[in-house]
GROMACS .gro file of C-alpha atoms in nm:
model
  292
    1MET     CA    1  30.007   5.742  16.684
    2THR     CA    2  30.068   5.731  17.061
    3LEU     CA    3  30.382   5.912  17.173
    4MET     CA    4  30.603   5.781  17.452
    5PRO     CA    5  30.644   5.999  17.764
    6ILE     CA    6  30.908   6.264  17.714
    7ASP     CA    7  31.254   6.204  17.858
    8TYR     CA    8  31.321   6.473  18.119
    9ASP     CA    9  31.700   6.448  18.105
   10ALA     CA   10  31.700   6.450  17.724
   11ILE     CA   11  31.484   6.764  17.698
   12LYS     CA   12  31.664   6.941  17.985
   13SER     CA   13  31.998   6.893  17.805
   14TRP     CA   14  31.861   6.933  17.451
   15ARG     CA   15  32.111   7.114  17.233
   16ILE     CA   16  31.944   7.397  17.046
   17GLU     CA   17  32.177   7.513  16.774
   18PRO     CA   18  32.281   7.881  16.796
   19LYS     CA   19  32.098   8.092  16.542
   20ASP     CA   20  32.303   8.328  16.328
   21HIS     CA   21  32.063   8.605  16.228
   22SER     CA   22  32.127   8.902  16.004
   23PHE     CA   23  31.832   9.138  15.985
   24THR     CA   24  31.763   9.435  15.764
   25ALA     CA   25  31.545   9.743  15.774
   26ARG     CA   26  31.290   9.544  15.576
   27ASP     CA   27  31.270   9.281  15.852
   28THR     CA   28  31.225   9.550  16.115
   29MET     CA   29  30.941   9.709  15.919
   30LEU     CA   30  30.778   9.374  15.842
   31TYR     CA   31  30.771   9.288  16.212
   32ALA     CA   32  30.594   9.614  16.298
   33LEU     CA   33  30.347   9.561  16.014
   34GLY     CA   34  30.277   9.212  16.152
   35LEU     CA   35  30.167   9.377  16.477
   36GLY     CA   36  29.935   9.609  16.285
   37LEU     CA   37  30.129   9.936  16.299
   38GLY     CA   38  30.099  10.190  16.022
   39GLY     CA   39  29.726  10.173  15.966
   40ASP     CA   40  29.617  10.450  16.202
   41GLU     CA   41  29.640  10.796  16.047
   42SER     CA   42  29.588  10.953  16.389
   43ARG     CA   43  29.925  10.813  16.498
   44PRO     CA   44  30.179  10.949  16.250
   45GLU     CA   45  30.458  10.879  16.502
   46ASP     CA   46  30.414  10.507  16.430
   47LEU     CA   47  30.557  10.570  16.086
   48SER     CA   48  30.904  10.557  16.242
   49PHE     CA   49  30.858  10.181  16.290
   50VAL     CA   50  30.740  10.101  15.937
   51TYR     CA   51  30.923  10.353  15.716
   52GLU     CA   52  31.292  10.358  15.630
   53ARG     CA   53  31.343  10.730  15.701
   54GLY     CA   54  31.430  10.760  16.067
   55LEU     CA   55  31.348  10.391  16.119
   56GLN     CA   56  31.338  10.257  16.475
   57ALA     CA   57  31.302   9.897  16.593
   58LEU     CA   58  31.022   9.809  16.830
   59PRO     CA   59  31.172   9.673  17.154
   60SER     CA   60  30.970   9.352  17.126
   61PHE     CA   61  31.140   9.282  16.791
   62ALA     CA   62  31.409   9.126  17.011
   63GLY     CA   63  31.164   8.841  17.061
   64VAL     CA   64  31.220   8.718  16.704
   65LEU     CA   65  31.595   8.787  16.681
   66GLY     CA   66  31.802   8.472  16.694
   67TYR     CA   67  31.481   8.270  16.718
   68PRO     CA   68  31.587   7.903  16.706
   69GLY     CA   69  31.295   7.785  16.496
   70PHE     CA   70  31.031   7.528  16.579
   71TRP     CA   71  31.271   7.284  16.745
   72LEU     CA   72  30.993   7.110  16.939
   73GLN     CA   73  30.864   6.970  16.609
   74ASP     CA   74  31.165   6.734  16.601
   75PRO     CA   75  31.015   6.383  16.653
   76ALA     CA   76  31.310   6.294  16.876
   77THR     CA   77  31.179   6.529  17.147
   78GLY     CA   78  30.876   6.302  17.192
   79ILE     CA   79  30.657   6.611  17.235
   80ASP     CA   80  30.310   6.637  17.084
   81TRP     CA   81  30.392   6.963  16.906
   82LYS     CA   82  30.038   7.010  16.770
   83ARG     CA   83  29.916   7.067  17.125
   84ILE     CA   84  30.174   7.318  17.249
   85LEU     CA   85  30.093   7.678  17.342
   86ASN     CA   86  30.287   7.974  17.477
   87GLY     CA   87  30.279   7.990  17.857
   88GLU     CA   88  30.480   8.299  17.950
   89GLN     CA   89  30.723   8.525  17.768
   90GLY     CA   90  30.959   8.791  17.894
   91LEU     CA   91  31.221   9.032  17.768
   92ILE     CA   92  31.509   9.219  17.926
   93LEU     CA   93  31.646   9.476  17.684
   94HIS     CA   94  32.007   9.555  17.772
   95ARG     CA   95  32.042   9.821  17.501
   96PRO     CA   96  31.818   9.968  17.229
   97LEU     CA   97  31.786   9.755  16.919
   98PRO     CA   98  31.934   9.883  16.594
   99PRO     CA   99  31.701   9.878  16.292
  100GLU     CA  100  31.941   9.640  16.116
  101GLY     CA  101  32.229   9.427  16.229
  102HIS     CA  102  32.382   9.083  16.283
  103VAL     CA  103  32.315   8.884  16.600
  104ILE     CA  104  32.347   8.534  16.738
  105GLY     CA  105  32.070   8.377  16.945
  106ARG     CA  106  32.181   8.121  17.202
  107THR     CA  107  31.884   7.930  17.344
  108ARG     CA  108  31.891   7.677  17.626
  109VAL     CA  109  31.630   7.477  17.816
  110GLU     CA  110  31.616   7.606  18.171
  111GLU     CA  111  31.367   7.359  18.323
  112VAL     CA  112  31.092   7.109  18.237
  113VAL     CA  113  30.800   7.088  18.480
  114ASP     CA  114  30.555   6.798  18.501
  115LYS     CA  115  30.205   6.929  18.582
  116GLY     CA  116  30.056   6.577  18.581
  117ALA     CA  117  29.935   6.316  18.334
  118ASP     CA  118  29.616   6.505  18.256
  119LYS     CA  119  29.760   6.856  18.292
  120GLY     CA  120  30.058   6.869  18.058
  121ALA     CA  121  30.416   6.992  18.093
  122VAL     CA  122  30.587   7.331  18.094
  123ILE     CA  123  30.920   7.383  17.919
  124TYR     CA  124  31.117   7.692  18.021
  125THR     CA  125  31.379   7.837  17.785
  126VAL     CA  126  31.618   8.133  17.790
  127ARG     CA  127  31.764   8.298  17.481
  128ASP     CA  128  32.058   8.539  17.489
  129VAL     CA  129  32.072   8.766  17.185
  130VAL     CA  130  32.428   8.892  17.134
  131ASP     CA  131  32.596   9.114  16.878
  132ALA     CA  132  32.771   8.881  16.634
  133VAL     CA  133  33.070   9.115  16.597
  134THR     CA  134  33.130   9.247  16.950
  135GLY     CA  135  32.970   8.971  17.155
  136ASP     CA  136  32.780   9.232  17.356
  137LEU     CA  137  32.455   9.112  17.514
  138ILE     CA  138  32.162   9.294  17.353
  139ALA     CA  139  31.859   9.118  17.496
  140THR     CA  140  31.749   8.822  17.707
  141VAL     CA  141  31.427   8.650  17.602
  142THR     CA  142  31.254   8.404  17.839
  143ASN     CA  143  30.975   8.166  17.743
  144SER     CA  144  30.764   7.897  17.893
  145ILE     CA  145  30.592   7.655  17.656
  146PHE     CA  146  30.281   7.467  17.766
  147ALA     CA  147  30.288   7.116  17.621
  148ARG     CA  148  29.928   7.011  17.681
  149GLY     CA  149  29.975   6.648  17.583
  150ASP     CA  150  30.300   6.564  17.763
  151GLY     CA  151  30.248   6.553  18.138
  152GLY     CA  152  30.304   6.250  18.358
  153PHE     CA  153  30.667   6.183  18.268
  154GLY     CA  154  30.797   6.196  18.625
  155GLY     CA  155  30.969   6.534  18.622
  156PRO     CA  156  30.968   6.804  18.894
  157ALA     CA  157  30.627   6.950  18.978
  158THR     CA  158  30.749   7.310  19.021
  159SER     CA  159  31.020   7.522  18.861
  160GLY     CA  160  31.116   7.781  19.121
  161ILE     CA  161  31.194   8.013  18.831
  162ARG     CA  162  30.978   8.324  18.813
  163VAL     CA  163  30.646   8.424  18.965
  164LEU     CA  164  30.443   8.695  18.795
  165PRO     CA  165  30.202   8.881  19.028
  166PRO     CA  166  29.839   8.949  18.930
  167PRO     CA  167  29.740   9.307  18.843
  168PRO     CA  168  29.567   9.530  19.101
  169GLU     CA  169  29.191   9.495  19.151
  170THR     CA  170  29.134   9.865  19.082
  171GLN     CA  171  29.044  10.048  18.762
  172PRO     CA  172  29.344  10.075  18.525
  173ASP     CA  173  29.524  10.406  18.482
  174HIS     CA  174  29.559  10.363  18.105
  175VAL     CA  175  29.365  10.168  17.842
  176VAL     CA  176  29.498  10.117  17.487
  177ASP     CA  177  29.287   9.945  17.218
  178HIS     CA  178  29.459   9.793  16.917
  179PRO     CA  179  29.265   9.626  16.633
  180THR     CA  180  29.411   9.333  16.443
  181VAL     CA  181  29.331   9.235  16.085
  182PRO     CA  182  29.207   8.892  15.968
  183GLN     CA  183  29.541   8.819  15.799
  184ALA     CA  184  29.749   8.925  16.101
  185ALA     CA  185  29.889   8.575  16.170
  186LEU     CA  186  29.982   8.525  15.806
  187ILE     CA  187  30.183   8.848  15.814
  188TYR     CA  188  30.340   8.792  16.154
  189ARG     CA  189  30.463   8.441  16.068
  190LEU     CA  190  30.691   8.597  15.804
  191SER     CA  191  30.905   8.720  16.094
  192GLY     CA  192  31.014   8.361  16.157
  193ASP     CA  193  30.753   8.156  16.347
  194TYR     CA  194  30.609   7.918  16.086
  195ASN     CA  195  30.406   7.697  16.321
  196PRO     CA  196  30.117   7.583  16.096
  197LEU     CA  197  29.876   7.631  16.388
  198HIS     CA  198  29.866   7.996  16.282
  199ALA     CA  199  29.801   7.936  15.913
  200ASP     CA  200  29.647   7.594  15.841
  201PRO     CA  201  29.278   7.547  15.941
  202ALA     CA  202  29.319   7.168  15.950
  203VAL     CA  203  29.609   7.190  16.198
  204ALA     CA  204  29.413   7.441  16.408
  205ARG     CA  205  29.115   7.203  16.427
  206THR     CA  206  29.342   6.915  16.526
  207ALA     CA  207  29.470   7.134  16.811
  208GLY     CA  208  29.114   7.207  16.923
  209PHE     CA  209  29.060   7.552  16.771
  210PRO     CA  210  28.791   7.642  16.519
  211ARG     CA  211  29.040   7.832  16.304
  212PRO     CA  212  29.406   7.945  16.312
  213ILE     CA  213  29.498   8.157  16.612
  214LEU     CA  214  29.727   8.458  16.633
  215HIS     CA  215  30.079   8.389  16.755
  216GLY     CA  216  30.109   8.445  17.128
  217ALA     CA  217  30.430   8.635  17.053
  218ALA     CA  218  30.233   8.872  16.829
  219THR     CA  219  29.984   8.944  17.109
  220TRP     CA  220  30.285   8.995  17.338
  221GLY     CA  221  30.436   9.240  17.090
  222ILE     CA  222  30.110   9.435  17.067
  223ALA     CA  223  30.102   9.465  17.447
  224ALA     CA  224  30.463   9.590  17.444
  225TYR     CA  225  30.369   9.850  17.182
  226ALA     CA  226  30.072   9.965  17.395
  227LEU     CA  227  30.301  10.009  17.697
  228LEU     CA  228  30.555  10.195  17.482
  229ARG     CA  229  30.279  10.435  17.375
  230ALA     CA  230  30.120  10.484  17.715
  231LEU     CA  231  30.426  10.508  17.940
  232CYS     CA  232  30.736  10.575  17.731
  233GLY     CA  233  30.615  10.844  17.493
  234GLY     CA  234  30.688  10.599  17.209
  235SER     CA  235  31.064  10.601  17.287
  236PRO     CA  236  31.226  10.254  17.257
  237ALA     CA  237  31.529  10.379  17.453
  238ARG     CA  238  31.315  10.385  17.771
  239PHE     CA  239  31.201  10.023  17.742
  240GLN     CA  240  31.375   9.791  17.992
  241ARG     CA  241  31.184   9.478  18.103
  242PHE     CA  242  30.857   9.315  18.005
  243ASP     CA  243  30.697   8.987  18.122
  244CYS     CA  244  30.351   8.834  18.110
  245ARG     CA  245  30.150   8.512  18.107
  246PHE     CA  246  29.936   8.389  17.818
  247SER     CA  247  29.587   8.300  17.937
  248ALA     CA  248  29.375   8.255  17.621
  249PRO     CA  249  29.426   8.256  17.243
  250VAL     CA  250  29.350   8.548  17.013
  251TYR     CA  251  29.184   8.510  16.675
  252PRO     CA  252  29.306   8.738  16.394
  253GLY     CA  253  29.063   9.025  16.347
  254GLU     CA  254  28.995   9.076  16.718
  255THR     CA  255  29.070   9.398  16.908
  256ILE     CA  256  29.332   9.372  17.183
  257ARG     CA  257  29.275   9.601  17.481
  258THR     CA  258  29.576   9.661  17.710
  259GLU     CA  259  29.485   9.771  18.063
  260ILE     CA  260  29.773   9.934  18.253
  261TRP     CA  261  29.825  10.016  18.621
  262SER     CA  262  30.104  10.255  18.722
  263LEU     CA  263  30.295  10.124  19.024
  264LYS     CA  264  30.610  10.281  19.167
  265PRO     CA  265  30.804  10.515  18.933
  266GLY     CA  266  30.937  10.320  18.639
  267SER     CA  267  30.712  10.017  18.676
  268ALA     CA  268  30.361   9.911  18.583
  269ALA     CA  269  30.129   9.613  18.582
  270PHE     CA  270  29.917   9.518  18.282
  271ARG     CA  271  29.683   9.267  18.125
  272CYS     CA  272  29.515   9.235  17.784
  273ARG     CA  273  29.164   9.143  17.673
  274ALA     CA  274  29.009   9.032  17.346
  275VAL     CA  275  28.739   9.298  17.334
  276GLU     CA  276  28.487   9.112  17.118
  277ARG     CA  277  28.478   8.810  17.354
  278ASP     CA  278  28.558   9.008  17.673
  279ILE     CA  279  28.817   8.748  17.771
  280VAL     CA  280  29.159   8.801  17.932
  281ILE     CA  281  29.428   8.686  17.689
  282LEU     CA  282  29.745   8.810  17.863
  283ASN     CA  283  29.769   8.840  18.239
  284ASN     CA  284  30.011   8.895  18.528
  285GLY     CA  285  30.206   9.146  18.321
  286ILE     CA  286  30.495   9.349  18.462
  287PHE     CA  287  30.678   9.631  18.286
  288GLU     CA  288  30.986   9.834  18.380
  289PHE     CA  289  31.102  10.147  18.202
  290ALA     CA  290  31.339  10.440  18.236
  291ALA     CA  291  31.220  10.786  18.331
  292GLY     CA  292  31.173  11.027  18.042
   0.00000   0.00000   0.00000
């Protein structure tokens, strides 16, 4: 079936229903398990993210709170959803996350960029995660979604939104390796992202991959965890802002290496590699954190 070009005005004004989201300690632990925490006996401090006694929420857990679901799968969008990938993802944490609570996610389309008929489109979204009782803003989650099959619709060629700088060309100051397990995507999807690209081999092949890939948001969460370890002493209260660009997919079972450069106090640059293929998978990363 050939899809019609997407309608810029329709996507730009697309109403994404607010997501009412109550989460429990079990959800918080399941998210951390989906990133692979809890399997390293040399890091007993990680137990605080996967065990109910003294439980803490990983800062990147905000990325799944109030998640609106796979709205791009709606046929009315006109988007070839089987060919979409994460482009960039960012987080501003306005206050530490509780291990359980009740929030509302309010997502809006910020811009839709036309890269050209043979280059695809980029859809930028912003999600405000607010406390359902007080209305206080907890986190702001930004995304860009690369729709590989949907360019050439006549939209703007640039966004003017955010530019992420490349990392320095020097040796990194910190390196953190994090192995993933073959079933990592099947665990991570239980936190709310049920895109079949990450579970169904037939869908993965249709999208051009030999097998299901790990969620970009899971790779993003692993990078956030590595930065938390290396620069924040494992303290979520010090985590402030985190942005990066997705540059290549990860296959479950690969080792993710996070390379970190310290910049001015309270900020760092980073990128991630899939060790087994020696390929950059996250790039142009920036991180801001509070002093300890």
